mmCIF file of C-alpha atoms in Angstrom:
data_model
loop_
_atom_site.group_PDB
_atom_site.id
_atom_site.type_symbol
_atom_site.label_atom_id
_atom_site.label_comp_id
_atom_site.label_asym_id
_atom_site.label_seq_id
_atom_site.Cartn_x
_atom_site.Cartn_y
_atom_site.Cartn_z
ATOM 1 C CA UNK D 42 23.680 -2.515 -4.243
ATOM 2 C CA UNK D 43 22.831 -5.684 -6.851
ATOM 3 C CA UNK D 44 25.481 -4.747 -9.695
ATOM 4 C CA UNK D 45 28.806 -6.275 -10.984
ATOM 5 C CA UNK D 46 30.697 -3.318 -12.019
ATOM 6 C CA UNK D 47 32.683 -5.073 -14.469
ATOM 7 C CA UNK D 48 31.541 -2.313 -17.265
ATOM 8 C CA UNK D 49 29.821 0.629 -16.850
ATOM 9 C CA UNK D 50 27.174 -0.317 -18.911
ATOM 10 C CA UNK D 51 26.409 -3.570 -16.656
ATOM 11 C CA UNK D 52 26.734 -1.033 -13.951
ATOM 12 C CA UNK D 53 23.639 1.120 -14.770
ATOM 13 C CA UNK D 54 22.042 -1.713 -16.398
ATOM 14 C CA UNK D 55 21.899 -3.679 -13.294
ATOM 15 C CA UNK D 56 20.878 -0.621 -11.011
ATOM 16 C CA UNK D 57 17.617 -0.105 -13.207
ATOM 17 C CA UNK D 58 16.586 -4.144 -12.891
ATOM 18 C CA UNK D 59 17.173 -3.630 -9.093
ATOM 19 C CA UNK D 60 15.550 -0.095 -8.746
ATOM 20 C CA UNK D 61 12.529 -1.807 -10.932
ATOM 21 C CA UNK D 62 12.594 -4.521 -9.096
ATOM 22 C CA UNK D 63 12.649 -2.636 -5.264
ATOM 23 C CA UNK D 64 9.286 -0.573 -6.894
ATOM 24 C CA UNK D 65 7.468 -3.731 -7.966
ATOM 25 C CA UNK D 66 7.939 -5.459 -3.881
ATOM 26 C CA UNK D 67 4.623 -5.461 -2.755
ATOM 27 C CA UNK D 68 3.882 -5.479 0.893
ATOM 28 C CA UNK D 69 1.346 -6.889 2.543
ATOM 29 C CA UNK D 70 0.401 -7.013 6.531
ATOM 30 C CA UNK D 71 0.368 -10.424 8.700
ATOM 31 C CA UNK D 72 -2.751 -11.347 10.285
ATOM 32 C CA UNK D 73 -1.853 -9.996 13.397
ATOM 33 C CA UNK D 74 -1.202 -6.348 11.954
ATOM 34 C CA UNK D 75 -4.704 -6.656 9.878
ATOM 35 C CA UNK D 76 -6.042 -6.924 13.163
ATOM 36 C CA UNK D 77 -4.342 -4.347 14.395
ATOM 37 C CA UNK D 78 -5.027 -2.178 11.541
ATOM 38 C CA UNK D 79 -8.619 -2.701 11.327
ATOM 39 C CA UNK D 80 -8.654 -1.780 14.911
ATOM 40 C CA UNK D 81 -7.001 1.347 14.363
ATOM 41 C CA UNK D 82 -8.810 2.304 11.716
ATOM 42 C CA UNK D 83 -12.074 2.325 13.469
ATOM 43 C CA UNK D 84 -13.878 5.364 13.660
ATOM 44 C CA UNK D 85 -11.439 7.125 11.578
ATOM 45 C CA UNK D 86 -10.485 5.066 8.408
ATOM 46 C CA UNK D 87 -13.186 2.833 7.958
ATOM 47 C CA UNK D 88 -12.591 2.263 4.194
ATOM 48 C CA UNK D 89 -9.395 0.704 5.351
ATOM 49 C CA UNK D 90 -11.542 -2.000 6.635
ATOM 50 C CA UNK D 91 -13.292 -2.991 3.850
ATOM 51 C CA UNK D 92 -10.459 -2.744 1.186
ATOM 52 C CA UNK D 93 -8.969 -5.318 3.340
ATOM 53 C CA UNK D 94 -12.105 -7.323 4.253
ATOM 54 C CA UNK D 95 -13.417 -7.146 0.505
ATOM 55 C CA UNK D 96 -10.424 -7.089 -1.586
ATOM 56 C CA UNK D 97 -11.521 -3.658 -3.724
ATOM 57 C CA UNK D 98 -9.876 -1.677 -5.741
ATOM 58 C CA UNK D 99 -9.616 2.030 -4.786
ATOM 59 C CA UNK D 100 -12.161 3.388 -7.548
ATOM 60 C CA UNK D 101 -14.725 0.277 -7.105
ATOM 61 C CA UNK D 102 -14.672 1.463 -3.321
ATOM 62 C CA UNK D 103 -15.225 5.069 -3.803
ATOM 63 C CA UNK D 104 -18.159 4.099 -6.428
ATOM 64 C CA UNK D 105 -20.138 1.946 -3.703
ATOM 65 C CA UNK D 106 -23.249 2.664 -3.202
ATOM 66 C CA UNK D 107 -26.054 1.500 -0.734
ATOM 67 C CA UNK D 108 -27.713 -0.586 -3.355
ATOM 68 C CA UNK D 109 -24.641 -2.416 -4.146
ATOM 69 C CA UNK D 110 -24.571 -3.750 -0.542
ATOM 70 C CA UNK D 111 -27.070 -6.376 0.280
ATOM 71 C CA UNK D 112 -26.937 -6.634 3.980
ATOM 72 C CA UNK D 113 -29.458 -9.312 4.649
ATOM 73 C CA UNK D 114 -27.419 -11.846 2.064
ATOM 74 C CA UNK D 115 -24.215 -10.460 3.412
ATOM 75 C CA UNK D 116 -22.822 -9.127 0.016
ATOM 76 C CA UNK D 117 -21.853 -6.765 -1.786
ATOM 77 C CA UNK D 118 -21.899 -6.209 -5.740
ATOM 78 C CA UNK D 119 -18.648 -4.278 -7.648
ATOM 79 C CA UNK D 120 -21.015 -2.462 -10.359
ATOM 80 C CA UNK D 121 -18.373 0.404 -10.971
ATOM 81 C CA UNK D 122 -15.805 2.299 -10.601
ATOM 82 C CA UNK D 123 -14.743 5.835 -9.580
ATOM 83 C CA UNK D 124 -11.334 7.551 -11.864
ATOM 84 C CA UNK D 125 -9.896 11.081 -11.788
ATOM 85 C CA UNK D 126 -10.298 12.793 -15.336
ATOM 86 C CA UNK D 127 -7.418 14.568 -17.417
ATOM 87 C CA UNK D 128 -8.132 18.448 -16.096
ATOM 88 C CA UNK D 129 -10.460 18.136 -13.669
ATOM 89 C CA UNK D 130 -13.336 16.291 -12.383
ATOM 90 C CA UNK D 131 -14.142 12.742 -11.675
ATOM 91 C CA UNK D 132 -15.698 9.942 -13.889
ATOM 92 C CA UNK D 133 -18.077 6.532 -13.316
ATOM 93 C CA UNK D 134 -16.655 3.635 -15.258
ATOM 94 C CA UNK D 135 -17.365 -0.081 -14.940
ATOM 95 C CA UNK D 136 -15.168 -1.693 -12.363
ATOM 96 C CA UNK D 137 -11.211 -2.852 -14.500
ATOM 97 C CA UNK D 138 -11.546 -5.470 -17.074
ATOM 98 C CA UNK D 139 -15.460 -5.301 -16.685
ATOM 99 C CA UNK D 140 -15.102 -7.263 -13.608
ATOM 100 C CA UNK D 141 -18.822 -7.382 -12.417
ATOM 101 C CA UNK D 142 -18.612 -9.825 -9.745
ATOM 102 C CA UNK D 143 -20.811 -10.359 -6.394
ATOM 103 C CA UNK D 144 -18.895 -11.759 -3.548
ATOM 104 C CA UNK D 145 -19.474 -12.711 0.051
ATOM 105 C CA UNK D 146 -18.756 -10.069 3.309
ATOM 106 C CA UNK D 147 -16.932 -10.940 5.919
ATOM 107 C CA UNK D 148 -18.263 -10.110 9.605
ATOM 108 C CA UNK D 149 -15.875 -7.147 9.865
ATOM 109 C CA UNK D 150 -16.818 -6.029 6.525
ATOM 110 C CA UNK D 151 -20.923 -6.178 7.558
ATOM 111 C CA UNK D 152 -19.950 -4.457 11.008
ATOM 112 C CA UNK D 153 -18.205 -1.406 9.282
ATOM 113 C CA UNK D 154 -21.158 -1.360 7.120
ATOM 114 C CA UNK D 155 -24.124 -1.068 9.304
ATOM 115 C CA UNK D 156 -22.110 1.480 11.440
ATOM 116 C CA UNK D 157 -21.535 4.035 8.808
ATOM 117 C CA UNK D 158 -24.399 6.918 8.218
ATOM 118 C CA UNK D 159 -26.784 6.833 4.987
ATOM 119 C CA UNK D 160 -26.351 10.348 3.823
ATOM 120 C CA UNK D 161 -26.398 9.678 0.558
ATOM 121 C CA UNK D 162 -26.291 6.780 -2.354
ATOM 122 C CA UNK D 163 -22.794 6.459 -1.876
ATOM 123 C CA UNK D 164 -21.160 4.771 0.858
ATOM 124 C CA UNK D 165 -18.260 7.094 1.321
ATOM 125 C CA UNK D 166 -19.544 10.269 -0.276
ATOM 126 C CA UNK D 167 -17.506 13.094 -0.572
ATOM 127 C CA UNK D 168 -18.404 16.700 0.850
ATOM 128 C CA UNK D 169 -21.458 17.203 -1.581
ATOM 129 C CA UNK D 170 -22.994 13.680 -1.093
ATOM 130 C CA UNK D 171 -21.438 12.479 -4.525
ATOM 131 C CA UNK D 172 -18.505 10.045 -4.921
ATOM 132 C CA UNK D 173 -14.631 11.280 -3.418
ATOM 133 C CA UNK D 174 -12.033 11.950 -6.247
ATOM 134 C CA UNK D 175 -9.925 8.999 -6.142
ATOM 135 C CA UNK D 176 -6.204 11.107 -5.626
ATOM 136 C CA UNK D 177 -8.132 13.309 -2.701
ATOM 137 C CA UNK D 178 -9.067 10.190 -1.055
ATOM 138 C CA UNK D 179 -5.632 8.966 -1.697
ATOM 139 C CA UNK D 180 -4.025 11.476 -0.162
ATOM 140 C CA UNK D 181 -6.527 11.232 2.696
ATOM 141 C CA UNK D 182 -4.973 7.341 2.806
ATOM 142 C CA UNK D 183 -1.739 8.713 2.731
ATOM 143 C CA UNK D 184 -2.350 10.831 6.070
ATOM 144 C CA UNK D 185 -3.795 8.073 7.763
ATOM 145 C CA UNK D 186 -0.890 5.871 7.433
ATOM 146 C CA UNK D 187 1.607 8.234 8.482
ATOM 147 C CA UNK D 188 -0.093 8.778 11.717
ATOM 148 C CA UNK D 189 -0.432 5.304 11.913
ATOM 149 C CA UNK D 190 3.328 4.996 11.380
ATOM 150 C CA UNK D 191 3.791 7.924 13.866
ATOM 151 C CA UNK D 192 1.895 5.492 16.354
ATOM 152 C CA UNK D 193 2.994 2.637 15.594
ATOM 153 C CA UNK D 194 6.534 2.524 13.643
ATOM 154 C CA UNK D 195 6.590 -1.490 13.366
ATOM 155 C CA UNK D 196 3.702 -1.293 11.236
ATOM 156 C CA UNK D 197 4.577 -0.438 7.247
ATOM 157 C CA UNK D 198 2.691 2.084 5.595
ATOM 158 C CA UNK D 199 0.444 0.515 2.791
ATOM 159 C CA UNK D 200 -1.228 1.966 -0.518
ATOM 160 C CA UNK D 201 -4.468 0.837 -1.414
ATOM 161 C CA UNK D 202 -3.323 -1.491 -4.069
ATOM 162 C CA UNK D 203 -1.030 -2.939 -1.181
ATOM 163 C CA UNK D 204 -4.230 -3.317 1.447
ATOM 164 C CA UNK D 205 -6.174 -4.677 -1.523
ATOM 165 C CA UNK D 206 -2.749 -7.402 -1.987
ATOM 166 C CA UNK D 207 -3.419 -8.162 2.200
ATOM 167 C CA UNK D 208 -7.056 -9.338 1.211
ATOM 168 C CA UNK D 209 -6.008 -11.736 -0.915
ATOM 169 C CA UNK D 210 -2.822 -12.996 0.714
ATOM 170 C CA UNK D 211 -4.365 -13.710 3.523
ATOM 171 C CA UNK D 212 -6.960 -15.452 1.461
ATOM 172 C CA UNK D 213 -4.723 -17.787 0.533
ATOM 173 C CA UNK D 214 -2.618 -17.971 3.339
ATOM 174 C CA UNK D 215 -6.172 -19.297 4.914
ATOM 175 C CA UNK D 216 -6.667 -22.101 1.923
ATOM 176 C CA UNK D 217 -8.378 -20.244 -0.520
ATOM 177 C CA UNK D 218 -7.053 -21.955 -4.267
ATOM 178 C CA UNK D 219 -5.908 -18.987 -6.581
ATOM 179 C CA UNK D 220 -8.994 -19.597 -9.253
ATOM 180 C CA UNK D 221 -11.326 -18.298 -6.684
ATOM 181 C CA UNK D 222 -9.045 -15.719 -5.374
ATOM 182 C CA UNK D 223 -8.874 -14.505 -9.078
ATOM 183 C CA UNK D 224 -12.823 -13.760 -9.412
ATOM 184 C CA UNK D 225 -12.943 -12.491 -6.076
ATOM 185 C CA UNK D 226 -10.445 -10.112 -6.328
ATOM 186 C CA UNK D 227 -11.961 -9.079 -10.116
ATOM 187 C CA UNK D 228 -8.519 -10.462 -12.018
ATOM 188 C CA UNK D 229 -8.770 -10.991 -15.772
ATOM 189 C CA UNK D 230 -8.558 -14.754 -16.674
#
């Protein structure tokens, strides 16, 4: 444990800062586990792919759709994004901090593309052809990386948020200066 426990109150004081501290550690893969991952995840996960090719947020993923995906310029547009309502149902916002942005795709990113089905205007549709609830596709995540754990126990089990981090990590751990990490990834200024 991080505490002095010169006082009581320094005690619990200190616990919170390091139990605040142990939720805020985000982790990210290496290069050699996105490759591994991406592998793995072919076939079965495919949105695993392009959250780490494309740097995405969970909801602007789920809210892709065909038209946002230019295949012939090798892009794709963030135009909105998919959020669980209070009670029920789903709801189409624009993408966090009105982040509009068009950015490049990476060969990965095109070959997950062209392999997936057009059943509908969405790119991952759910069940009825319209876009996934964010938690059930979530938990659907969550599944997928505890097989993948099961499988594999040296690789960590990632959120979203944490394949989206991987994206741009290894952005910069490639070169890439932070500015244009920022508008790729959709950051506020």
């Amino acid at each position: 444990m991080l505490y002095i426990s010169y006082t009581n109150g320094y005690k619990v004081i200190l616990e919170k800062l390091y139990k605040k501290y142990k939720k805020n550690i985000k982790k990210v893969y290496t290069d050699d586990q996105i490759d591994f991952v991406e592998q793995y995840a072919k076939g079965t996960m495919p949105e695993v792919i392009l959250i780490i090719e494309t740097g995405v947020r969970r909801g602007e993923l789920i809210g892709m759709e065909w038209d946002d995906i230019d295949l012939e310029a090798e892009t794709n547009s963030v135009n909105r994004s998919v959020a669980d309502k209070k009670g029920g149902g789903i709801k189409i916002n624009p993408p966090k901090h009105k982040s509009y942005r068009t950015n490049p795709l990476t060969d990965r990113a095109l070959d997950v593309l062209k392999s997936l089905p057009r059943t509908s205007r969405y790119v991952f549709p759910s069940k009825s052809g319209g876009p996934q609830s964010p938690n059930s596709w979530s938990r659907k995540l969550d599944r997928f990386m505890r097989k993948l754990a099961r499988d594999n126990p040296a690789i960590p089990m990632l959120t979203a948020h944490e394949l989206r981090h991987t994206c741009g990590t290894r952005m910069r751990r490639n070169g890439t200066d932070i500015y244009s990490i920022q508008k790729f990834m959709g950051h506020k200024d």
